[in-house]
Short mmCIF file of C-alpha atoms and ligand atoms in Angstrom, two decimals:
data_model
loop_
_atom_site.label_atom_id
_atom_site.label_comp_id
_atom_site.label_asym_id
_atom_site.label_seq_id
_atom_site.Cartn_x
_atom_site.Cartn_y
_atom_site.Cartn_z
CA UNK A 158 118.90 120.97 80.27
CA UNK A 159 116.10 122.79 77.99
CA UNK A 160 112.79 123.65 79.65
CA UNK A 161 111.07 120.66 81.30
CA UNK A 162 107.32 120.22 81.36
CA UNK A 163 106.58 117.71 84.24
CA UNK A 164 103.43 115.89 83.97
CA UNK A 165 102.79 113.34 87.53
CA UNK A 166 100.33 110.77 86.91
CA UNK A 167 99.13 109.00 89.23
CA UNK A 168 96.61 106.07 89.77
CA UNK A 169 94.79 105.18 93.23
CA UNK A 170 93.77 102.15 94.55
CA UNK A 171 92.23 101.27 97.49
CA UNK A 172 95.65 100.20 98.97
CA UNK A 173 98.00 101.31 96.24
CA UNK A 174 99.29 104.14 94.25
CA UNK A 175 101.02 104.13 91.34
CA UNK A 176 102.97 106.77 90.02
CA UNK A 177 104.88 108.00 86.74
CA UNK A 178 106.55 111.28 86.05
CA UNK A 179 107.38 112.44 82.44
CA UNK A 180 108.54 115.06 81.28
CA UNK A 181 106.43 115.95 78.61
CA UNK A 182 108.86 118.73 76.95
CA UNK A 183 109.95 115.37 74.84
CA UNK A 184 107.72 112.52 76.35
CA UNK A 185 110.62 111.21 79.14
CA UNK A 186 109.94 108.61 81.07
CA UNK A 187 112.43 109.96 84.41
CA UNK A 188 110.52 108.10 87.17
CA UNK A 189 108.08 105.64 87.86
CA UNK A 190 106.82 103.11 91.23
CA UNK A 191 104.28 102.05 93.30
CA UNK A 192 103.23 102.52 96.78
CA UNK A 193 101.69 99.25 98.44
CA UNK A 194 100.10 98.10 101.50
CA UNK A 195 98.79 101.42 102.19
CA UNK A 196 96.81 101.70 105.43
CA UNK A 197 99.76 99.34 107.22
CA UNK A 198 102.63 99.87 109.15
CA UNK A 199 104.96 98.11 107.37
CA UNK A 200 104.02 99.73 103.63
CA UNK A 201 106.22 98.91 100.72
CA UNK A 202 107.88 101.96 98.55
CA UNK A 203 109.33 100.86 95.31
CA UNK A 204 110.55 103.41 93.01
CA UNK A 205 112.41 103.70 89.76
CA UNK A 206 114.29 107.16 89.57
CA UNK A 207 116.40 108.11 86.70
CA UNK A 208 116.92 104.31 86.14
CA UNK A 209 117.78 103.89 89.70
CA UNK A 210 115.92 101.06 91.39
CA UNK A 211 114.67 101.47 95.37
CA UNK A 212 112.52 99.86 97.52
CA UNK A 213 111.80 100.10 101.09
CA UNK A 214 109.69 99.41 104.14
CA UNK A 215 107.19 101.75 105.15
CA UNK A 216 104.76 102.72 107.99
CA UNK A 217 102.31 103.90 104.73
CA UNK A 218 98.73 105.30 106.86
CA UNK A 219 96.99 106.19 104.30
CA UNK A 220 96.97 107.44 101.00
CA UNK A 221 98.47 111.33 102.12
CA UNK A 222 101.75 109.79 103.85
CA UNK A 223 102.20 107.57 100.90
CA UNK A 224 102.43 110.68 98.26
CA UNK A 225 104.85 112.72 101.13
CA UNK A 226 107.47 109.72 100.50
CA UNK A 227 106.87 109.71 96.48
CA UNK A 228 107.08 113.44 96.35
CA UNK A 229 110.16 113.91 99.23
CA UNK A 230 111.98 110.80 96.54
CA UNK A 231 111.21 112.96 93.50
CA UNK A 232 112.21 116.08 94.98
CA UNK A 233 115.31 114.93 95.96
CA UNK A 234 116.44 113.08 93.07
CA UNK A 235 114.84 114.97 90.59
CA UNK A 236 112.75 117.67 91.12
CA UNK A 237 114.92 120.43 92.70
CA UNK A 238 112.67 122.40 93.09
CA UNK A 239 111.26 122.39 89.38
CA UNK A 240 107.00 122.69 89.79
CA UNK A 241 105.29 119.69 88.46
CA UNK A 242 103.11 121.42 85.49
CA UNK A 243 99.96 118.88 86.08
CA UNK A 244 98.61 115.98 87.32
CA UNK A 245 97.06 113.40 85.50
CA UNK A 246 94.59 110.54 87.42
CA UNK A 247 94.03 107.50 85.93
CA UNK A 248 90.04 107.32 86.46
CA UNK A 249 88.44 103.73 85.71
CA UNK A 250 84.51 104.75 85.55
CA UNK A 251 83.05 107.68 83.91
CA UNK A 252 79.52 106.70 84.18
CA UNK A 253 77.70 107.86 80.99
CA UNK A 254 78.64 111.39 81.66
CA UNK A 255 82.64 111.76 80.28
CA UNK A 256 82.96 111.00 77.32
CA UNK A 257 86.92 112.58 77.60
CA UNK A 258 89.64 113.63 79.83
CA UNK A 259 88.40 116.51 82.07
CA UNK A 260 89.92 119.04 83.88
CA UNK A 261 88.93 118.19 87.72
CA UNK A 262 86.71 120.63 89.81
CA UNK A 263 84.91 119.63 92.53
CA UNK A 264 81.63 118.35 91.10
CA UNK A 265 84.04 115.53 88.57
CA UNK A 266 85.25 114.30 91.76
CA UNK A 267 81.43 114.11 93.30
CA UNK A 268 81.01 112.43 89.93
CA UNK A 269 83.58 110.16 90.12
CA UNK A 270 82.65 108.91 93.53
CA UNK A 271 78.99 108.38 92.50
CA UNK A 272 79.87 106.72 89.33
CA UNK A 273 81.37 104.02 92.23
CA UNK A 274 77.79 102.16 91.67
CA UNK A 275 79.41 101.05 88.63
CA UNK A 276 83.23 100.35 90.02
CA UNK A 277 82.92 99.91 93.79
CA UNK A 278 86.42 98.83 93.73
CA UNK A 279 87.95 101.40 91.73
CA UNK A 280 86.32 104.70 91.85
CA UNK A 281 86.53 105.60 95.33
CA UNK A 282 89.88 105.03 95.80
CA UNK A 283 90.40 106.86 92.11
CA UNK A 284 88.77 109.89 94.16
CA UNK A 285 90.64 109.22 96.90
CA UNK A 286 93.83 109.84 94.81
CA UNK A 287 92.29 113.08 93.07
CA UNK A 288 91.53 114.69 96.24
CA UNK A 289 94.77 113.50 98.27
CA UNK A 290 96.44 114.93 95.12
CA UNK A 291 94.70 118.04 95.23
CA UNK A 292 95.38 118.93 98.79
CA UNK A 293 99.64 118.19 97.65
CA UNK A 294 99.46 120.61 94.66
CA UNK A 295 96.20 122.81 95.57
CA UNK A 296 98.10 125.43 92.47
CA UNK A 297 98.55 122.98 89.37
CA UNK A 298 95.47 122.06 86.70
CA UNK A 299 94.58 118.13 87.85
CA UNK A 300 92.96 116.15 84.68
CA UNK A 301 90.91 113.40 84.95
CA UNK A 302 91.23 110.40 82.25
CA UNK A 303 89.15 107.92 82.16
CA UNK A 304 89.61 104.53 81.07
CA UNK A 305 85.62 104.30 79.06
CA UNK A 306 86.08 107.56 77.45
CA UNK A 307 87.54 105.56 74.23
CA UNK A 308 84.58 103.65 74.48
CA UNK A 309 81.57 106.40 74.83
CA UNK A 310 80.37 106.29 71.26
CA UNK A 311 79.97 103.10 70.52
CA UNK A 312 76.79 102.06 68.79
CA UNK A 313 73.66 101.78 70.10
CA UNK A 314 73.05 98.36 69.40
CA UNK A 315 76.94 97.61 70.43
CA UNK A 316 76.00 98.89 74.74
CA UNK A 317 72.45 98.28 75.17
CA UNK A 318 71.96 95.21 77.57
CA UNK A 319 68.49 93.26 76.36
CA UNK A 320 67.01 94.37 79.82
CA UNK A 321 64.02 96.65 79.85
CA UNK A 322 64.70 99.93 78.50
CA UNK A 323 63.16 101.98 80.87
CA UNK A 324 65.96 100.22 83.42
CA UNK A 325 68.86 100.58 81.11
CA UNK A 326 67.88 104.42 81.21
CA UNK A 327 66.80 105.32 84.70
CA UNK A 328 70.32 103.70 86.23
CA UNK A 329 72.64 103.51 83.35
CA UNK A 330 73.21 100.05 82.91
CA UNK A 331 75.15 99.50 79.57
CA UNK A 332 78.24 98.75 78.10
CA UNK A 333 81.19 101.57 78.95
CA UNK A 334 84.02 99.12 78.53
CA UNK A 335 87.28 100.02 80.08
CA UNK A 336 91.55 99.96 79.53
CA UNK A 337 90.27 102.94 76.86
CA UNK A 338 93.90 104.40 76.76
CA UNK A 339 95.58 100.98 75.92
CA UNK A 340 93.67 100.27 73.15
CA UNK A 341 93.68 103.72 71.54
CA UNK A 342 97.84 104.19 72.50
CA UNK A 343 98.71 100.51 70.89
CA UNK A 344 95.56 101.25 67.58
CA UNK A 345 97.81 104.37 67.01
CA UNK A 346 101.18 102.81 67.31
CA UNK A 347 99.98 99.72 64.89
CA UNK A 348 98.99 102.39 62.41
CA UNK A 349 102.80 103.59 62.27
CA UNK A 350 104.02 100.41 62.19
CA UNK A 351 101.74 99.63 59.08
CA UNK A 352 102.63 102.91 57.58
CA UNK A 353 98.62 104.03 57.01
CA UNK A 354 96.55 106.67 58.70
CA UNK A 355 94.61 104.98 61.74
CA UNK A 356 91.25 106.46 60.08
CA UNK A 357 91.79 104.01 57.01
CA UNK A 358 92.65 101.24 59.78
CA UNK A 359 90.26 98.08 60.82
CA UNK A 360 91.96 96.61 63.71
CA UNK A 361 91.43 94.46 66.45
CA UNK A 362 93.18 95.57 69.53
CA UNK A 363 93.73 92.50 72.42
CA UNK A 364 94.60 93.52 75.72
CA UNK A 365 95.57 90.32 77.39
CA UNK A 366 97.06 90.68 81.19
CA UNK A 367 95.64 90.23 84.69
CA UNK A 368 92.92 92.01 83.20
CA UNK A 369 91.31 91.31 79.56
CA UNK A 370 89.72 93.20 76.90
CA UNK A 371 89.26 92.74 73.22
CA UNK A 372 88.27 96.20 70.80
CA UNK A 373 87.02 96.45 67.69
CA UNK A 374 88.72 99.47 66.32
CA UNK A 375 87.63 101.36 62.83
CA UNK A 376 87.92 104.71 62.03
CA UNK A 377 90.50 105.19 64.83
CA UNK A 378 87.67 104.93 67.61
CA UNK A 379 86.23 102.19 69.73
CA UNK A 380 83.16 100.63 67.67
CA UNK A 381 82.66 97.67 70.25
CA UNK A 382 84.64 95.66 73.41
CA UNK A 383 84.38 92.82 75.25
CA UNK A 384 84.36 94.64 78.49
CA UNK A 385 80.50 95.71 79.98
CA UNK A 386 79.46 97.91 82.31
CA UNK A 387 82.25 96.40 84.87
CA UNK A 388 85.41 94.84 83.90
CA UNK A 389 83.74 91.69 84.68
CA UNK A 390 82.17 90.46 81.49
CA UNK A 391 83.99 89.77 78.16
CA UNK A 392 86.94 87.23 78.12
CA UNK A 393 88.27 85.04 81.13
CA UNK A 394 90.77 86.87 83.41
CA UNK A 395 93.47 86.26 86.02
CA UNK A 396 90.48 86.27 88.70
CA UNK A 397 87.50 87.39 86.68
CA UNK A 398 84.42 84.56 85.03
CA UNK A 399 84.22 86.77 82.03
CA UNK A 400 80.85 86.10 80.38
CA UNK A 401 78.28 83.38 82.25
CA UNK A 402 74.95 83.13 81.78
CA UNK A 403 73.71 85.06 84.62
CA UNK A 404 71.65 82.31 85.80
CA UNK A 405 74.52 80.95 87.04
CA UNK A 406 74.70 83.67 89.76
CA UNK A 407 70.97 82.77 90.98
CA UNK A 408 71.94 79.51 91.82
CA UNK A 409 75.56 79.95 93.09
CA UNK A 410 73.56 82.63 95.32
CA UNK A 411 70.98 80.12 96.50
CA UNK A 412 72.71 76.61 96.51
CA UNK A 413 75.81 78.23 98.43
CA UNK A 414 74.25 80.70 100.52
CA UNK A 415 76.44 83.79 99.03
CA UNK A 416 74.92 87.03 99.79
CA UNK A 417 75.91 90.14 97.51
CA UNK A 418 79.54 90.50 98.56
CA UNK A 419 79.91 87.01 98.70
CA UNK A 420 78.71 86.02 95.04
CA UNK A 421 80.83 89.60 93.85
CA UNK A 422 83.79 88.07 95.55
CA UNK A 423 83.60 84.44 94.09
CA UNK A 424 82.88 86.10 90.46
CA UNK A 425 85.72 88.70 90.43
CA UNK A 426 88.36 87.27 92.67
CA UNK A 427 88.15 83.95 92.97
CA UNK A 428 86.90 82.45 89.13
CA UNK A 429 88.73 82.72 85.77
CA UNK A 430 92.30 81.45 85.13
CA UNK A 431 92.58 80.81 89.02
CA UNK A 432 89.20 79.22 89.74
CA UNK A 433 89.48 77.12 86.31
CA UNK A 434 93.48 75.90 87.70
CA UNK A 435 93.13 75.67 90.82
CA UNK A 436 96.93 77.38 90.23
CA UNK A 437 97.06 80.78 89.98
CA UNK A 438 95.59 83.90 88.11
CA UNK A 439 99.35 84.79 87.17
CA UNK A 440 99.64 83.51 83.64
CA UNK A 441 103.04 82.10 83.93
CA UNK A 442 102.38 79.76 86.50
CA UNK A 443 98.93 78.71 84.31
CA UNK A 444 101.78 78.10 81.41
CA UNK A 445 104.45 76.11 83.43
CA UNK A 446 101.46 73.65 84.88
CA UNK A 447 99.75 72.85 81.55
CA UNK A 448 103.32 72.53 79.95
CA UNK A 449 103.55 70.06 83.00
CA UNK A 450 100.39 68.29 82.27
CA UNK A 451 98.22 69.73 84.32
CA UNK A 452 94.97 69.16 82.78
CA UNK A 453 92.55 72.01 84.47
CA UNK A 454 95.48 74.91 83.96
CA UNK A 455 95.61 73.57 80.35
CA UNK A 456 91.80 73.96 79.99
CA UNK A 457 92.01 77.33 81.84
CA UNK A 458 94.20 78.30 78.93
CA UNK A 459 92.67 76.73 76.54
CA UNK A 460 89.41 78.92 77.32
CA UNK A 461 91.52 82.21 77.16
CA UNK A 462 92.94 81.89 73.72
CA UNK A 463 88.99 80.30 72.95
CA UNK A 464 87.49 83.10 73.56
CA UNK A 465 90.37 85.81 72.31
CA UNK A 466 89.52 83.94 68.53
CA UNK A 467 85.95 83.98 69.98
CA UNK A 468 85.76 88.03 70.04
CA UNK A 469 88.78 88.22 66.74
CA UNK A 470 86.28 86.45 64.50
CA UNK A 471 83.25 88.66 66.10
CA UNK A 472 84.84 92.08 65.56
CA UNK A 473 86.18 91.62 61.97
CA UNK A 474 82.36 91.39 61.49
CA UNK A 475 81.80 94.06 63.14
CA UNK A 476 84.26 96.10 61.24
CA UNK A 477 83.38 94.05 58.17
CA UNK A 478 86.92 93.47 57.67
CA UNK A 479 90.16 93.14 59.17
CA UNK A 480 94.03 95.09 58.52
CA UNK A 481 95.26 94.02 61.99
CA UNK A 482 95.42 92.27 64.89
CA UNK A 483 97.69 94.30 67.46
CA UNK A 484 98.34 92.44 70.86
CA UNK A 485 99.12 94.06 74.33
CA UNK A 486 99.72 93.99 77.77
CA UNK A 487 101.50 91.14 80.22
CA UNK A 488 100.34 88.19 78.45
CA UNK A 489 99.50 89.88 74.86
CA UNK A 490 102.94 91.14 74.92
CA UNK A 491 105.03 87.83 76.64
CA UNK A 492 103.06 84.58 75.50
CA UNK A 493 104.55 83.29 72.18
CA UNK A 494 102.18 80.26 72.73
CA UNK A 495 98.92 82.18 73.40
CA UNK A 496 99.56 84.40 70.07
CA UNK A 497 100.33 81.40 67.96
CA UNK A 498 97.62 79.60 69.54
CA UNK A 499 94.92 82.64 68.56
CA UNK A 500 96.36 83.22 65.44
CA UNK A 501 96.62 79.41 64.71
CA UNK A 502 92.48 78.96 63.67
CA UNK A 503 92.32 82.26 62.21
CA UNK A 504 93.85 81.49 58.72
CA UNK A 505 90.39 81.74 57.01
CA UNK A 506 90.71 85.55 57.56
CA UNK A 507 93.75 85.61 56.19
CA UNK A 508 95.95 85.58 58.70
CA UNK A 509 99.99 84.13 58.45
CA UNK A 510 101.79 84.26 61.37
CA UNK A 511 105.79 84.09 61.74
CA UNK A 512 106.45 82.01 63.53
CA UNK A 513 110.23 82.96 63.97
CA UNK A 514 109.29 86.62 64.99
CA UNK A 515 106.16 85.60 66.88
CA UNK A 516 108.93 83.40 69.67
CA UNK A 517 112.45 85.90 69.07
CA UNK A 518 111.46 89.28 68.69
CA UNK A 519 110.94 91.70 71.67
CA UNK A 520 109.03 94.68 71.94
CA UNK A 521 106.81 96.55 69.12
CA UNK A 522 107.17 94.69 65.94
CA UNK A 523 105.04 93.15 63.46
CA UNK A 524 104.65 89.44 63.52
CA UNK A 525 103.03 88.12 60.71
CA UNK A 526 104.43 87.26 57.41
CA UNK A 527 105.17 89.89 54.73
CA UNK A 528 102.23 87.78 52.65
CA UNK A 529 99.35 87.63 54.97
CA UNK A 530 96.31 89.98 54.61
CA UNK A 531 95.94 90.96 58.25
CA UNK A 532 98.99 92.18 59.94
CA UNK A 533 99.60 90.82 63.41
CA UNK A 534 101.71 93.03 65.64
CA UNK A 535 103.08 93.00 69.03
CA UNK A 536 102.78 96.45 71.26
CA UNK A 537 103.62 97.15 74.53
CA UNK A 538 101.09 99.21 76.04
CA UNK A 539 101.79 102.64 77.65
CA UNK A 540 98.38 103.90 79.51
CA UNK A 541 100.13 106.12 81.80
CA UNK A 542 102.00 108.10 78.35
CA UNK A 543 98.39 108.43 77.22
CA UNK A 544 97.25 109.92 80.14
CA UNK A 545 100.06 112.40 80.61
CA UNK A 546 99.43 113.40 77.11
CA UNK A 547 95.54 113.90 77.83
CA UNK A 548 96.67 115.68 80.19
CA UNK A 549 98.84 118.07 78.35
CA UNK A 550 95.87 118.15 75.80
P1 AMP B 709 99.28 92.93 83.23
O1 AMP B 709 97.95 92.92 83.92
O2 AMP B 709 99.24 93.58 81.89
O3 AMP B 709 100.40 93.42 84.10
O4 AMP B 709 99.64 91.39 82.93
C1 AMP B 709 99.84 90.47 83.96
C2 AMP B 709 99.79 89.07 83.38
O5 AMP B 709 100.82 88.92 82.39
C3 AMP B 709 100.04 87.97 84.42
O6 AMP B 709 99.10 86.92 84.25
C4 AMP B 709 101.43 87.49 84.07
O7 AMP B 709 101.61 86.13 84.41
C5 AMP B 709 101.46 87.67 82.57
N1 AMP B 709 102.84 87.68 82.08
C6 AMP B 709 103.81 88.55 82.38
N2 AMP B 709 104.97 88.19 81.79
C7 AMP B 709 104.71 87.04 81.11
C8 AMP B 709 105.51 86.15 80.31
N3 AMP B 709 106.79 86.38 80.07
N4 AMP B 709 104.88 85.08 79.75
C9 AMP B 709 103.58 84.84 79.98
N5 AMP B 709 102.78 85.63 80.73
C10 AMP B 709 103.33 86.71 81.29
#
């Protein structure tokens, strides 16, 4: 074996955390899981070692027992002993301070926990993580990437709310967007596929899972997303409204009696696909329903692949001009129907879809016809490659 560079990343929730190890001496995949149900006794372990699949039962405290069982499975099977070079943390909110990856001291973290005004549900356990992590290897660098980094330089015009500025600037409220590393990893990737530099590139990048964004890529950097200052806004998620008129929460607030948490709750866990269906917020379930003629799962997906077209046909103006449209993540990369159904109305830009390698191919691939002006491609997203290679960078 030649000289390994192991890179951990790792990404904290508030009862999870996800892991990966590459090594990054040729960009290996050799392990990845999760840790679930922290903070119970009976935790769940599920790892993936060297191909090998485990999963147990856990009494999983908190976040500090939880990386003593990754690390004592990685040891064993695969560590021996070799240090782990770095850490990388998958960081959701960088607040209008980081604009890139950052080595982590001890004033990032304080940063990271106070940017939790803007991700209450992410950041403090993403801090968590960091520290937790910290304390494991106190000797290795630790590099914080954050998911609106790709975003930080969009225009002006493209992240100021129409609030009163004075507001906007005294607590930051603005667009940051977020899954930054998706849509740079899968812009990159669509650029080999096409064979052209990304810099030449106008693309539009949809990240379509339990979580949705759209980006309007040119130049190789973010120019505008559907995402705001929380994940919340944009297109209509798994559990997420997306875009309302924010009137809407006024009178939820006062005709239902929901206080803060409660009208937070209703808008980001209990509304899109799910509050639409009635069914679920996991797409497949939306699919099998409306296939079985149920009528509010078919309008929940009718709405997603709306407003997909919705931001395709905004951000080709915004780039004024399209080369491709690259889709990603669980339902970007799996849903034949909801790519032929976003590409179907979007023939006046020129796009031709195949419809034979839309429904048969699997993984990366292009999926349009060798004759249509916009290239549609299909590319699994790898976030937690991009943040091992930030944190090599
Ligand atoms: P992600 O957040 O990227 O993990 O994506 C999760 C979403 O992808 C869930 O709504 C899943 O139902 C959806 N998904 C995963 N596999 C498929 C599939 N084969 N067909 C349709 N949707 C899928």
């Amino acid at each position: 074996m030649g000289e390994t560079v192991f890179v951990l990343v790792l990404n904290a929730g508030s009862s999870s955390l996800k892991f990966n190890l590459f090594d990054m001496a040729n960009e290996d995949s050799i392990a990845e899981g999760n840790a679930e149900r922290i903070g119970l006794e009976d935790g769940i372990l599920a790892c993936t070692i060297l191909g090998d699949k485990r999963k147990e039962t856990l009494p999983l405290p908190d976040h500090k027992v939880a990386l003593e069982f990754i690390l004592e499975r990685l040891q064993a099977a695969v560590l021996h002993d070799t240090p782990i070079h770095a850490v990388g943390h998958r960081v959701v909110h960088g607040g209008p301070k980081y604009g890139d990856s950052v080595l982590v001291t001890e004033e990032v973290i304080r940063d990271i926990e106070h940017f939790a005004m803007y991700a209450p549900l992410h950041n403090p356990a993403n801090a968590l993580g960091i520290r937790t992590a910290m304390t494991a290897f106190p000797d290795v660098p630790h590099v914080a990437v954050f998911d609106t980094a790709f975003h930080h330089n969009i225009p002006d015009h493209a992240r100021i709310y129409g609030i009163p500025y004075d507001m906007s600037q005294k607590y930051g409220i603005r667009r940051y967007g977020f899954h930054g590393s998706s849509h740079s990893y899968v812009a990159a990737r669509t650029a080999i596929l096409l064979c052209r530099p990304l810099r030449a590139l106008k693309i539009v990048t949809c990240h379509i899972g339990n979580g949705t964004s759209i980006c309007a890529v040119g130049q190789g950097k973010s120019m505008d997303t559907s995402m705001g200052m929380t994940p919340l806004q944009g297109v209509i998620m798994g559990t997420r409204c997306g875009t309302i008129d924010p009137s809407v929460v006024e009178m939820l607030m006062e005709y239902e009696h929901l206080d803060y948490n409660g009208i937070t709750n209703l808008l980001n866990k209990q509304s899109g696909l799910l509050g639409i269906s009635g069914v679920s917020s996991d797409f497949r379930e939306i699919e099998i329903a409306a296939e079985n003629g149920n009528d509010r799962a078919r309008l929940a997906r009718d709405l997603l692949t709306y407003n997909v077209r919705q931001y395709i046909g905004a951000y080709a103006t915004v780039l004024d001009g399209l080369d491709a449209i690259t889709f990603t993540a669980g339902i970007g990369t799996h849903s034949t129907f909801v790519r032929a159904k976003v590409c179907s109305k979007l023939n006046f830009l020129g796009v031709k879809l195949d419809h034979d390698a839309n429904e048969n191919g699997t993984g990366e691939r292009i999926i349009s016809t060798p004759d249509s002006r916009v290239v549609v491609t299909v590319v699994p997203t790898n976030e937690e490659l991009m943040i091992a290679r930030e944190t090599i960078r």
